[in-house]
mmCIF file of C-alpha atoms in Angstrom:
data_model
loop_
_atom_site.group_PDB
_atom_site.id
_atom_site.type_symbol
_atom_site.label_atom_id
_atom_site.label_comp_id
_atom_site.label_asym_id
_atom_site.label_seq_id
_atom_site.Cartn_x
_atom_site.Cartn_y
_atom_site.Cartn_z
ATOM 1 C CA MET I 1 12.468 31.421 34.678
ATOM 2 C CA SER I 2 13.488 28.995 37.385
ATOM 3 C CA MET I 3 16.901 27.660 37.718
ATOM 4 C CA GLY I 4 17.605 23.866 37.724
ATOM 5 C CA PRO I 5 20.171 22.478 39.973
ATOM 6 C CA PRO I 6 23.735 23.860 39.172
ATOM 7 C CA LEU I 7 25.258 20.387 37.986
ATOM 8 C CA SER I 8 22.134 19.481 35.922
ATOM 9 C CA GLY I 9 23.323 17.502 32.724
ATOM 10 C CA VAL I 10 26.453 16.457 34.035
ATOM 11 C CA ARG I 11 26.859 12.761 34.099
ATOM 12 C CA VAL I 12 29.250 11.214 36.564
ATOM 13 C CA LEU I 13 30.365 7.500 36.866
ATOM 14 C CA ASP I 14 31.088 6.875 40.597
ATOM 15 C CA LEU I 15 33.517 3.507 40.728
ATOM 16 C CA SER I 16 34.413 4.397 44.356
ATOM 17 C CA ASN I 17 33.733 2.434 47.325
ATOM 18 C CA VAL I 18 33.048 2.723 51.436
ATOM 19 C CA LEU I 19 33.421 6.726 52.140
ATOM 20 C CA ALA I 20 35.939 9.220 50.437
ATOM 21 C CA GLY I 21 34.950 8.671 46.720
ATOM 22 C CA PRO I 22 30.932 7.873 47.649
ATOM 23 C CA PHE I 23 30.865 11.022 49.963
ATOM 24 C CA CYS I 24 32.392 13.188 46.791
ATOM 25 C CA ALA I 25 29.988 11.796 44.547
ATOM 26 C CA TYR I 26 27.222 12.290 46.856
ATOM 27 C CA GLN I 27 27.772 15.978 46.910
ATOM 28 C CA LEU I 28 27.795 16.222 43.175
ATOM 29 C CA ALA I 29 24.404 14.324 43.221
ATOM 30 C CA MET I 30 23.103 16.912 45.487
ATOM 31 C CA LEU I 31 23.837 19.696 43.089
ATOM 32 C CA GLY I 32 21.998 17.756 40.537
ATOM 33 C CA ALA I 33 24.394 15.853 38.464
ATOM 34 C CA GLU I 34 23.361 12.027 37.598
ATOM 35 C CA VAL I 35 25.532 9.983 39.539
ATOM 36 C CA ILE I 36 26.041 6.481 37.996
ATOM 37 C CA LYS I 37 27.261 4.020 40.885
ATOM 38 C CA ILE I 38 29.207 1.278 39.375
ATOM 39 C CA GLU I 39 29.377 -1.780 41.763
ATOM 40 C CA HIS I 40 30.856 -5.021 41.494
ATOM 41 C CA PRO I 41 28.059 -7.778 41.041
ATOM 42 C CA GLU I 42 29.108 -9.974 44.028
ATOM 43 C CA GLY I 43 27.704 -7.876 46.934
ATOM 44 C CA GLY I 44 28.668 -4.286 45.391
ATOM 45 C CA ASP I 45 29.789 -1.254 47.675
ATOM 46 C CA LEU I 46 31.439 -2.744 51.099
ATOM 47 C CA ALA I 47 29.459 0.071 52.774
ATOM 48 C CA ARG I 48 26.185 -1.670 52.371
ATOM 49 C CA ARG I 49 27.184 -4.058 54.865
ATOM 50 C CA LEU I 50 28.147 -1.526 57.380
ATOM 51 C CA GLY I 51 26.296 0.356 59.779
ATOM 52 C CA ALA I 52 24.467 0.141 62.994
ATOM 53 C CA ASP I 53 21.689 -1.835 61.526
ATOM 54 C CA PRO I 54 22.267 -5.401 61.315
ATOM 55 C CA HIS I 55 19.067 -6.101 59.470
ATOM 56 C CA ALA I 56 19.813 -3.280 56.649
ATOM 57 C CA SER I 57 23.214 -4.375 56.616
ATOM 58 C CA ALA I 58 22.169 -7.868 55.860
ATOM 59 C CA ARG I 59 19.870 -6.925 52.734
ATOM 60 C CA ASN I 60 23.061 -4.974 51.563
ATOM 61 C CA MET I 61 21.203 -1.644 52.562
ATOM 62 C CA GLY I 62 23.637 -0.907 55.556
ATOM 63 C CA ALA I 63 23.028 2.680 57.166
ATOM 64 C CA SER I 64 26.846 3.627 56.371
ATOM 65 C CA PHE I 65 25.832 3.076 52.657
ATOM 66 C CA VAL I 66 22.570 5.233 52.643
ATOM 67 C CA ALA I 67 24.574 8.049 54.439
ATOM 68 C CA VAL I 68 26.331 9.083 51.215
ATOM 69 C CA ASN I 69 24.275 7.207 48.339
ATOM 70 C CA ALA I 70 21.355 8.697 48.030
ATOM 71 C CA GLY I 71 20.320 10.640 44.801
ATOM 72 C CA LYS I 72 22.576 7.707 42.651
ATOM 73 C CA GLN I 73 21.815 4.942 40.524
ATOM 74 C CA SER I 74 23.425 1.446 40.805
ATOM 75 C CA VAL I 75 24.872 -0.471 37.884
ATOM 76 C CA THR I 76 26.729 -3.648 38.412
ATOM 77 C CA LEU I 77 30.130 -4.719 36.291
ATOM 78 C CA ASN I 78 32.669 -6.892 36.686
ATOM 79 C CA LEU I 79 35.682 -4.972 35.527
ATOM 80 C CA LYS I 80 37.893 -7.721 35.325
ATOM 81 C CA ASP I 81 35.858 -9.478 32.441
ATOM 82 C CA PRO I 82 36.816 -8.028 29.375
ATOM 83 C CA ARG I 83 32.810 -7.583 28.479
ATOM 84 C CA GLY I 84 32.590 -5.466 31.549
ATOM 85 C CA LYS I 85 35.258 -3.285 30.782
ATOM 86 C CA ALA I 86 33.909 -2.475 27.172
ATOM 87 C CA ILE I 87 30.442 -1.768 28.677
ATOM 88 C CA LEU I 88 32.393 0.811 31.071
ATOM 89 C CA ARG I 89 34.237 2.316 28.056
ATOM 90 C CA GLU I 90 30.884 2.780 26.291
ATOM 91 C CA MET I 91 29.344 4.756 29.316
ATOM 92 C CA VAL I 92 32.890 6.678 29.512
ATOM 93 C CA LYS I 93 31.919 8.140 26.062
ATOM 94 C CA GLU I 94 28.695 9.645 27.406
ATOM 95 C CA ALA I 95 30.162 10.508 31.091
ATOM 96 C CA ASP I 96 31.617 13.910 31.973
ATOM 97 C CA VAL I 97 33.105 13.005 35.366
ATOM 98 C CA LEU I 98 34.812 9.636 36.693
ATOM 99 C CA VAL I 99 35.682 8.869 40.325
ATOM 100 C CA GLU I 100 37.456 6.286 41.889
ATOM 101 C CA ASN I 101 39.362 5.295 44.928
ATOM 102 C CA PHE I 102 41.391 2.336 44.301
ATOM 103 C CA ARG I 103 44.935 2.205 45.010
ATOM 104 C CA PRO I 104 46.978 3.672 42.530
ATOM 105 C CA GLY I 105 47.966 1.855 39.509
ATOM 106 C CA VAL I 106 44.465 -0.568 39.891
ATOM 107 C CA MET I 107 42.794 1.294 36.941
ATOM 108 C CA ALA I 108 45.633 1.603 34.740
ATOM 109 C CA ARG I 109 46.470 -2.281 35.320
ATOM 110 C CA LEU I 110 42.496 -2.802 34.080
ATOM 111 C CA ASP I 111 43.387 -0.696 31.084
ATOM 112 C CA LEU I 112 40.948 1.670 32.419
ATOM 113 C CA GLY I 113 43.030 4.636 33.941
ATOM 114 C CA TYR I 114 43.096 8.213 32.649
ATOM 115 C CA GLU I 115 45.767 8.082 29.847
ATOM 116 C CA ALA I 116 43.550 5.201 28.356
ATOM 117 C CA LEU I 117 39.673 6.553 29.168
ATOM 118 C CA LYS I 118 40.722 10.236 27.911
ATOM 119 C CA GLN I 119 41.552 8.550 24.464
ATOM 120 C CA ILE I 120 37.734 7.605 24.505
ATOM 121 C CA ASN I 121 36.421 10.976 25.880
ATOM 122 C CA PRO I 122 38.998 13.770 25.751
ATOM 123 C CA ALA I 123 36.576 16.063 27.829
ATOM 124 C CA LEU I 124 36.583 13.517 30.733
ATOM 125 C CA VAL I 125 37.317 14.699 34.294
ATOM 126 C CA TYR I 126 38.966 11.809 35.924
ATOM 127 C CA CYS I 127 38.958 11.952 39.807
ATOM 128 C CA ALA I 128 41.384 9.616 41.702
ATOM 129 C CA ILE I 129 41.066 9.371 45.541
ATOM 130 C CA SER I 130 44.079 7.484 47.343
ATOM 131 C CA GLY I 131 45.233 7.943 51.091
ATOM 132 C CA PHE I 132 48.451 9.118 49.486
ATOM 133 C CA GLY I 133 48.273 10.406 46.123
ATOM 134 C CA LYS I 134 49.387 8.519 42.828
ATOM 135 C CA ASP I 135 53.176 8.963 43.462
ATOM 136 C CA GLY I 136 55.317 9.328 46.006
ATOM 137 C CA GLU I 137 57.138 6.455 48.414
ATOM 138 C CA MET I 138 53.996 6.285 50.479
ATOM 139 C CA SER I 139 51.656 5.877 47.070
ATOM 140 C CA ASN I 140 51.161 2.241 47.338
ATOM 141 C CA ARG I 141 50.343 1.718 50.647
ATOM 142 C CA PRO I 142 46.742 0.773 52.214
ATOM 143 C CA ALA I 143 45.053 3.773 53.815
ATOM 144 C CA TYR I 144 42.006 3.888 55.980
ATOM 145 C CA ASP I 145 40.702 6.819 57.553
ATOM 146 C CA GLN I 146 42.342 6.195 61.157
ATOM 147 C CA ILE I 147 45.883 5.839 59.511
ATOM 148 C CA ILE I 148 45.580 8.899 57.691
ATOM 149 C CA GLN I 149 44.257 10.675 60.904
ATOM 150 C CA GLY I 150 47.454 9.299 62.710
ATOM 151 C CA ILE I 151 49.997 9.844 59.844
ATOM 152 C CA SER I 152 48.829 13.433 59.557
ATOM 153 C CA GLY I 153 49.380 14.553 62.653
ATOM 154 C CA ALA I 154 45.426 15.117 63.533
ATOM 155 C CA MET I 155 45.435 12.528 66.227
ATOM 156 C CA SER I 156 48.867 14.251 67.709
ATOM 157 C CA VAL I 157 46.567 17.262 68.414
ATOM 158 C CA THR I 158 43.450 16.061 69.411
ATOM 159 C CA GLY I 159 42.513 15.150 72.852
ATOM 160 C CA ASP I 160 44.353 16.714 75.936
ATOM 161 C CA ALA I 161 48.009 15.684 77.423
ATOM 162 C CA ALA I 162 46.120 12.812 79.147
ATOM 163 C CA SER I 163 44.263 11.202 76.326
ATOM 164 C CA ALA I 164 46.213 12.555 73.158
ATOM 165 C CA PRO I 165 47.055 10.989 70.529
ATOM 166 C CA LEU I 166 43.239 10.869 69.939
ATOM 167 C CA ARG I 167 41.106 9.946 66.771
ATOM 168 C CA VAL I 168 38.427 12.213 65.787
ATOM 169 C CA GLY I 169 35.083 10.625 66.369
ATOM 170 C CA TYR I 170 33.939 10.394 62.629
ATOM 171 C CA PRO I 171 36.219 9.732 59.796
ATOM 172 C CA VAL I 172 37.294 13.182 59.218
ATOM 173 C CA SER I 173 39.808 12.317 56.686
ATOM 174 C CA ASP I 174 37.560 10.215 54.370
ATOM 175 C CA THR I 175 35.231 13.157 54.230
ATOM 176 C CA VAL I 176 37.652 15.633 53.931
ATOM 177 C CA GLY I 177 39.110 14.020 51.079
ATOM 178 C CA GLY I 178 35.662 13.629 49.350
ATOM 179 C CA LEU I 179 35.037 17.285 49.753
ATOM 180 C CA THR I 180 38.349 18.289 48.542
ATOM 181 C CA ALA I 181 37.795 15.668 45.286
ATOM 182 C CA ALA I 182 34.144 17.368 44.777
ATOM 183 C CA PHE I 183 35.772 21.117 45.056
ATOM 184 C CA GLY I 184 38.506 19.892 42.212
ATOM 185 C CA ILE I 185 35.887 18.326 40.178
ATOM 186 C CA CYS I 186 33.651 21.090 40.337
ATOM 187 C CA ALA I 187 36.583 23.573 39.181
ATOM 188 C CA VAL I 188 37.915 21.277 36.516
ATOM 189 C CA LEU I 189 34.526 20.572 35.008
ATOM 190 C CA LEU I 190 33.892 24.031 34.555
ATOM 191 C CA ASP I 191 37.248 24.420 32.804
ATOM 192 C CA ALA I 192 36.492 21.158 30.563
ATOM 193 C CA ARG I 193 33.206 22.330 29.593
ATOM 194 C CA ALA I 194 34.685 25.501 28.397
ATOM 195 C CA THR I 195 37.850 24.179 26.331
ATOM 196 C CA GLY I 196 36.476 20.573 25.598
ATOM 197 C CA THR I 197 39.684 19.114 27.497
ATOM 198 C CA GLY I 198 39.355 17.291 30.680
ATOM 199 C CA ARG I 199 42.281 16.571 33.402
ATOM 200 C CA MET I 200 42.936 14.169 35.687
ATOM 201 C CA LEU I 201 42.672 14.971 39.664
ATOM 202 C CA ASP I 202 45.105 13.140 41.980
ATOM 203 C CA VAL I 203 43.527 13.577 45.352
ATOM 204 C CA SER I 204 45.733 12.588 48.405
ATOM 205 C CA MET I 205 43.558 11.999 51.993
ATOM 206 C CA LEU I 206 46.670 12.947 53.576
ATOM 207 C CA GLU I 207 47.435 16.379 52.094
ATOM 208 C CA ALA I 208 43.684 17.059 51.941
ATOM 209 C CA THR I 209 43.566 16.536 55.759
ATOM 210 C CA LEU I 210 46.764 18.466 56.324
ATOM 211 C CA ALA I 211 45.628 21.244 54.205
ATOM 212 C CA THR I 212 42.614 21.694 56.748
ATOM 213 C CA MET I 213 44.950 21.953 59.364
ATOM 214 C CA GLY I 214 45.897 25.207 58.436
ATOM 215 C CA TRP I 215 46.732 27.109 61.825
ATOM 216 C CA VAL I 216 48.346 24.370 63.509
ATOM 217 C CA VAL I 217 50.634 23.730 60.586
ATOM 218 C CA SER I 218 51.144 27.531 60.052
ATOM 219 C CA ASN I 219 52.403 27.520 63.798
ATOM 220 C CA TYR I 220 54.814 25.210 62.967
ATOM 221 C CA LEU I 221 56.225 26.307 59.798
ATOM 222 C CA ASN I 222 56.155 29.985 60.204
ATOM 223 C CA ALA I 223 56.540 30.131 64.164
ATOM 224 C CA GLY I 224 58.342 27.256 64.806
ATOM 225 C CA VAL I 225 56.160 26.252 67.315
ATOM 226 C CA THR I 226 55.330 22.180 67.476
ATOM 227 C CA PRO I 227 51.419 21.788 67.831
ATOM 228 C CA GLN I 228 50.617 19.977 71.119
ATOM 229 C CA PRO I 229 47.018 18.566 72.295
ATOM 230 C CA MET I 230 45.397 21.069 74.106
ATOM 231 C CA GLY I 231 41.940 19.299 74.734
ATOM 232 C CA ASN I 232 38.639 21.369 74.316
ATOM 233 C CA GLU I 233 41.055 24.735 75.024
ATOM 234 C CA ASN I 234 41.615 27.341 72.119
ATOM 235 C CA PHE I 235 45.177 27.797 71.792
ATOM 236 C CA THR I 236 44.536 31.335 69.880
ATOM 237 C CA ALA I 237 42.741 33.020 73.158
ATOM 238 C CA ALA I 238 40.963 32.492 76.638
ATOM 239 C CA PRO I 239 38.502 32.055 77.948
ATOM 240 C CA SER I 240 37.644 29.701 74.923
ATOM 241 C CA GLY I 241 36.956 26.359 75.786
ATOM 242 C CA THR I 242 34.469 23.739 77.352
ATOM 243 C CA PHE I 243 33.516 24.769 80.698
ATOM 244 C CA ARG I 244 31.416 22.818 83.456
ATOM 245 C CA THR I 245 28.032 24.497 84.461
ATOM 246 C CA GLY I 246 25.315 23.346 87.141
ATOM 247 C CA GLU I 247 23.969 21.218 84.740
ATOM 248 C CA GLY I 248 25.750 20.258 81.232
ATOM 249 C CA LEU I 249 28.679 21.520 79.591
ATOM 250 C CA LEU I 250 29.094 24.593 77.813
ATOM 251 C CA ASN I 251 31.381 25.739 74.941
ATOM 252 C CA ILE I 252 32.503 29.566 75.481
ATOM 253 C CA ALA I 253 34.492 31.426 72.962
ATOM 254 C CA ALA I 254 35.259 35.109 74.352
ATOM 255 C CA ASN I 255 38.140 35.721 72.133
ATOM 256 C CA GLU I 256 37.689 39.335 71.746
ATOM 257 C CA THR I 257 38.450 41.739 74.657
ATOM 258 C CA ARG I 258 34.847 43.125 74.370
ATOM 259 C CA GLN I 259 33.306 39.595 74.669
ATOM 260 C CA PHE I 260 35.383 38.869 77.587
ATOM 261 C CA VAL I 261 34.039 42.145 79.407
ATOM 262 C CA ALA I 262 30.493 41.181 78.434
ATOM 263 C CA LEU I 263 31.132 37.382 79.875
ATOM 264 C CA CYS I 264 32.533 38.940 83.032
ATOM 265 C CA ARG I 265 29.320 41.196 83.654
ATOM 266 C CA VAL I 266 27.034 38.174 82.868
ATOM 267 C CA ILE I 267 28.317 36.214 85.437
ATOM 268 C CA GLY I 268 28.878 38.905 87.912
ATOM 269 C CA ARG I 269 32.705 38.915 88.080
ATOM 270 C CA ASP I 270 33.566 42.418 86.964
ATOM 271 C CA ASP I 271 36.651 42.141 89.281
ATOM 272 C CA LEU I 272 38.026 39.810 86.811
ATOM 273 C CA LEU I 273 38.648 42.822 84.442
ATOM 274 C CA ALA I 274 41.055 44.753 86.737
ATOM 275 C CA ASP I 275 42.985 41.408 87.678
ATOM 276 C CA PRO I 276 46.285 41.703 86.209
ATOM 277 C CA ARG I 277 46.160 38.033 85.457
ATOM 278 C CA PHE I 278 43.262 38.468 83.023
ATOM 279 C CA SER I 279 43.169 42.197 82.091
ATOM 280 C CA GLU I 280 45.054 41.671 78.828
ATOM 281 C CA ARG I 281 44.748 39.075 76.148
ATOM 282 C CA ASN I 282 48.257 37.223 76.350
ATOM 283 C CA ALA I 283 47.993 37.672 80.107
ATOM 284 C CA ARG I 284 44.581 35.631 79.827
ATOM 285 C CA LYS I 285 46.127 33.074 77.842
ATOM 286 C CA VAL I 286 48.830 32.345 79.885
ATOM 287 C CA ASN I 287 46.597 32.103 83.094
ATOM 288 C CA ARG I 288 43.998 30.325 81.167
ATOM 289 C CA ALA I 289 43.577 27.290 83.736
ATOM 290 C CA ALA I 290 43.226 30.178 86.731
ATOM 291 C CA LEU I 291 40.586 31.809 84.443
ATOM 292 C CA LYS I 292 38.761 28.775 83.755
ATOM 293 C CA ALA I 293 38.472 27.863 87.455
ATOM 294 C CA GLU I 294 36.829 31.313 88.385
ATOM 295 C CA ILE I 295 34.636 31.163 85.485
ATOM 296 C CA GLU I 296 33.555 27.367 86.482
ATOM 297 C CA THR I 297 32.783 28.243 90.135
ATOM 298 C CA ALA I 298 30.452 31.425 88.578
ATOM 299 C CA LEU I 299 28.730 28.969 86.515
ATOM 300 C CA LEU I 300 27.647 26.555 88.973
ATOM 301 C CA PRO I 301 24.291 28.027 90.118
ATOM 302 C CA ASP I 302 22.947 27.546 86.857
ATOM 303 C CA SER I 303 22.511 25.117 83.706
ATOM 304 C CA ALA I 304 24.248 24.946 80.618
ATOM 305 C CA LEU I 305 20.977 25.820 78.628
ATOM 306 C CA ASN I 306 20.299 29.205 80.466
ATOM 307 C CA TRP I 307 23.809 30.199 80.508
ATOM 308 C CA GLU I 308 23.845 29.529 76.796
ATOM 309 C CA THR I 309 20.652 31.867 76.653
ATOM 310 C CA LYS I 310 21.859 34.734 78.637
ATOM 311 C CA PHE I 311 25.493 34.715 76.781
ATOM 312 C CA VAL I 312 24.278 34.847 73.561
ATOM 313 C CA ASP I 313 21.632 37.628 74.575
ATOM 314 C CA ALA I 314 24.857 39.764 75.761
ATOM 315 C CA GLY I 315 26.758 39.162 72.606
ATOM 316 C CA VAL I 316 29.282 36.363 73.895
ATOM 317 C CA PRO I 317 29.542 33.073 71.588
ATOM 318 C CA ALA I 318 28.550 30.314 73.580
ATOM 319 C CA GLY I 319 26.552 26.950 72.882
ATOM 320 C CA ARG I 320 25.886 23.937 74.968
ATOM 321 C CA VAL I 321 27.912 20.546 74.251
ATOM 322 C CA MET I 322 24.961 18.307 72.528
ATOM 323 C CA THR I 323 24.625 14.988 71.464
ATOM 324 C CA VAL I 324 23.809 13.916 67.982
ATOM 325 C CA PRO I 325 20.043 12.985 68.491
ATOM 326 C CA GLU I 326 19.756 16.527 70.544
ATOM 327 C CA ILE I 327 21.188 18.745 67.584
ATOM 328 C CA LEU I 328 19.418 16.758 64.836
ATOM 329 C CA ALA I 329 16.114 17.214 66.919
ATOM 330 C CA HIS I 330 16.594 20.958 67.150
ATOM 331 C CA PRO I 331 14.012 23.194 65.671
ATOM 332 C CA HIS I 332 16.634 25.164 64.178
ATOM 333 C CA LEU I 333 17.633 22.294 61.724
ATOM 334 C CA LYS I 334 14.267 21.076 61.279
ATOM 335 C CA SER I 335 13.370 24.585 59.803
ATOM 336 C CA ARG I 336 16.011 24.235 57.473
ATOM 337 C CA GLU I 337 15.345 21.048 56.656
ATOM 338 C CA PHE I 338 18.788 19.649 57.100
ATOM 339 C CA VAL I 339 17.494 15.918 57.273
ATOM 340 C CA CYS I 340 15.487 14.626 54.118
ATOM 341 C CA GLU I 341 13.271 11.750 54.390
ATOM 342 C CA LEU I 342 13.026 9.720 51.334
ATOM 343 C CA ALA I 343 11.246 6.126 50.568
ATOM 344 C CA ASP I 344 13.706 3.313 50.750
ATOM 345 C CA ALA I 345 14.445 1.980 47.393
ATOM 346 C CA ASP I 346 13.520 -1.547 48.619
ATOM 347 C CA ALA I 347 10.023 -0.159 50.039
ATOM 348 C CA ASP I 348 8.206 -3.483 48.882
ATOM 349 C CA ALA I 349 10.262 -5.211 51.618
ATOM 350 C CA GLY I 350 8.446 -3.160 54.149
ATOM 351 C CA THR I 351 11.716 -1.105 55.038
ATOM 352 C CA PRO I 352 11.327 2.263 56.768
ATOM 353 C CA ALA I 353 11.997 5.798 54.736
ATOM 354 C CA GLN I 354 15.783 6.414 54.485
ATOM 355 C CA ARG I 355 16.978 9.601 56.181
ATOM 356 C CA VAL I 356 19.804 11.178 54.814
ATOM 357 C CA THR I 357 21.619 14.751 55.359
ATOM 358 C CA ARG I 358 21.780 17.320 52.726
ATOM 359 C CA ALA I 359 24.532 19.227 51.755
ATOM 360 C CA GLY I 360 26.023 22.047 54.030
ATOM 361 C CA PHE I 361 24.706 24.722 52.143
ATOM 362 C CA ARG I 362 21.784 26.140 50.448
ATOM 363 C CA LEU I 363 21.071 27.629 47.224
ATOM 364 C CA SER I 364 19.017 30.874 46.674
ATOM 365 C CA GLU I 365 16.193 28.950 45.512
ATOM 366 C CA GLY I 366 16.428 26.450 48.306
ATOM 367 C CA SER I 367 18.166 23.532 49.836
ATOM 368 C CA THR I 368 20.382 21.130 47.771
ATOM 369 C CA ALA I 369 19.296 17.559 48.821
ATOM 370 C CA PRO I 370 19.058 13.847 47.114
ATOM 371 C CA VAL I 371 15.771 13.388 45.312
ATOM 372 C CA THR I 372 15.784 9.761 45.064
ATOM 373 C CA PRO I 373 16.849 7.001 47.948
ATOM 374 C CA ALA I 374 20.042 5.147 47.913
ATOM 375 C CA PRO I 375 19.711 2.362 45.391
ATOM 376 C CA VAL I 376 19.106 -1.556 45.648
ATOM 377 C CA LEU I 377 22.233 -3.327 44.093
ATOM 378 C CA SER I 378 22.102 -2.995 40.299
ATOM 379 C CA ALA I 379 18.506 -1.619 39.979
ATOM 380 C CA HIS I 380 19.665 0.590 37.033
ATOM 381 C CA THR I 381 21.899 -1.958 35.088
ATOM 382 C CA ARG I 382 19.307 -3.185 33.075
ATOM 383 C CA ASP I 383 18.119 0.271 31.811
ATOM 384 C CA HIS I 384 21.604 1.651 31.030
ATOM 385 C CA LEU I 385 22.592 -1.528 29.249
ATOM 386 C CA ALA I 386 19.490 -1.261 26.971
ATOM 387 C CA ARG I 387 20.064 2.403 26.307
ATOM 388 C CA LEU I 388 23.548 1.282 24.998
ATOM 389 C CA GLY I 389 21.765 -1.080 22.489
ATOM 390 C CA TYR I 390 22.145 -4.401 24.420
ATOM 391 C CA SER I 391 18.960 -6.901 24.083
ATOM 392 C CA ASP I 392 17.186 -8.448 26.743
ATOM 393 C CA SER I 393 18.567 -11.788 25.710
ATOM 394 C CA GLN I 394 22.373 -10.300 26.119
ATOM 395 C CA ILE I 395 21.659 -8.646 29.270
ATOM 396 C CA GLU I 396 20.265 -11.890 30.598
ATOM 397 C CA THR I 397 23.434 -13.526 29.531
ATOM 398 C CA LEU I 398 25.668 -10.974 31.128
ATOM 399 C CA ARG I 399 23.889 -11.335 34.130
ATOM 400 C CA THR I 400 24.126 -15.086 34.214
ATOM 401 C CA GLU I 401 27.695 -15.258 33.605
ATOM 402 C CA GLY I 402 28.630 -12.799 36.300
ATOM 403 C CA VAL I 403 29.497 -10.094 34.317
ATOM 404 C CA ILE I 404 26.835 -7.730 35.717
#
């Protein structure tokens, strides 16, 4: 008997916007949950108008939206209208999870916060994602990814002495916040299914980001060492970082002595093993600049691609520095079907297929991937209202009056 997706039968109401919340709900959708995206009737999720393709953004299907909303349904509700609130409450009765990333207090002021909704559905898992959490002196601050990257200290250790502080090249705090939320939801959902009682998850993007900075945070908390930016160098070992070759850049992580020995033999520099500056692990860290210069000189006669092959064959962890297009076109990812192609939800407009990434893991029976494209705004509103008992004329009135 084949197993279904692990979250099959779980219904999620996704009231979130832009990235952290939508990324969280996207993980749940890929695991088989029915994710119903609740959007404002006027424009919906801001991400619908974001991304590098202006034509897609103009039709409310921006590349940023497509990235994290495949596999979901779209229902539009004006939650400032009492009728919109009433519809949401009806949907909450049948939901297992609700995800929102409004500023703390917004949902409570709408009388749609956890305390109100758990009276309707005691088993509801309510996940609130915000920049700083629902309490504390920073809780009411507006927060975007770059704000959190700066406040968390992540920027202070990104780059080198000349370029730091530097923003990570993608919205890492939003993404980590979403992953943290998805992990917490799955854990609490398991308990809610067993006990019939849900809980509220208070996810702080700031704390989620700091939690992933474990090594540098621990170096300060437990060793009293203030983390410093080291560019592409690895503070735990040497030679471990990015090296110039005759053509292209190469990352090498010879973090163990046996790997350093193998590296020296591959580049024909056995003499480095006897050099007192490099013969012992801590000495290599102290003299990392001199060691890097010796290695880069030896790497000049060949390309990063060829050196990568030689090092990997010898058991030395190494990999070229690649661009996003290069790695997405790599046969390895193609064989693992990491990129999924889905017919665009607005295919009648002659739009190309949506291409999205699946989850970062696979199950024993195959990959976790969305099965439907990112939805057109309000594509599923009529179906859900009809299921709740609204007539066609009632639905049309709600649409005309801006409730849906």
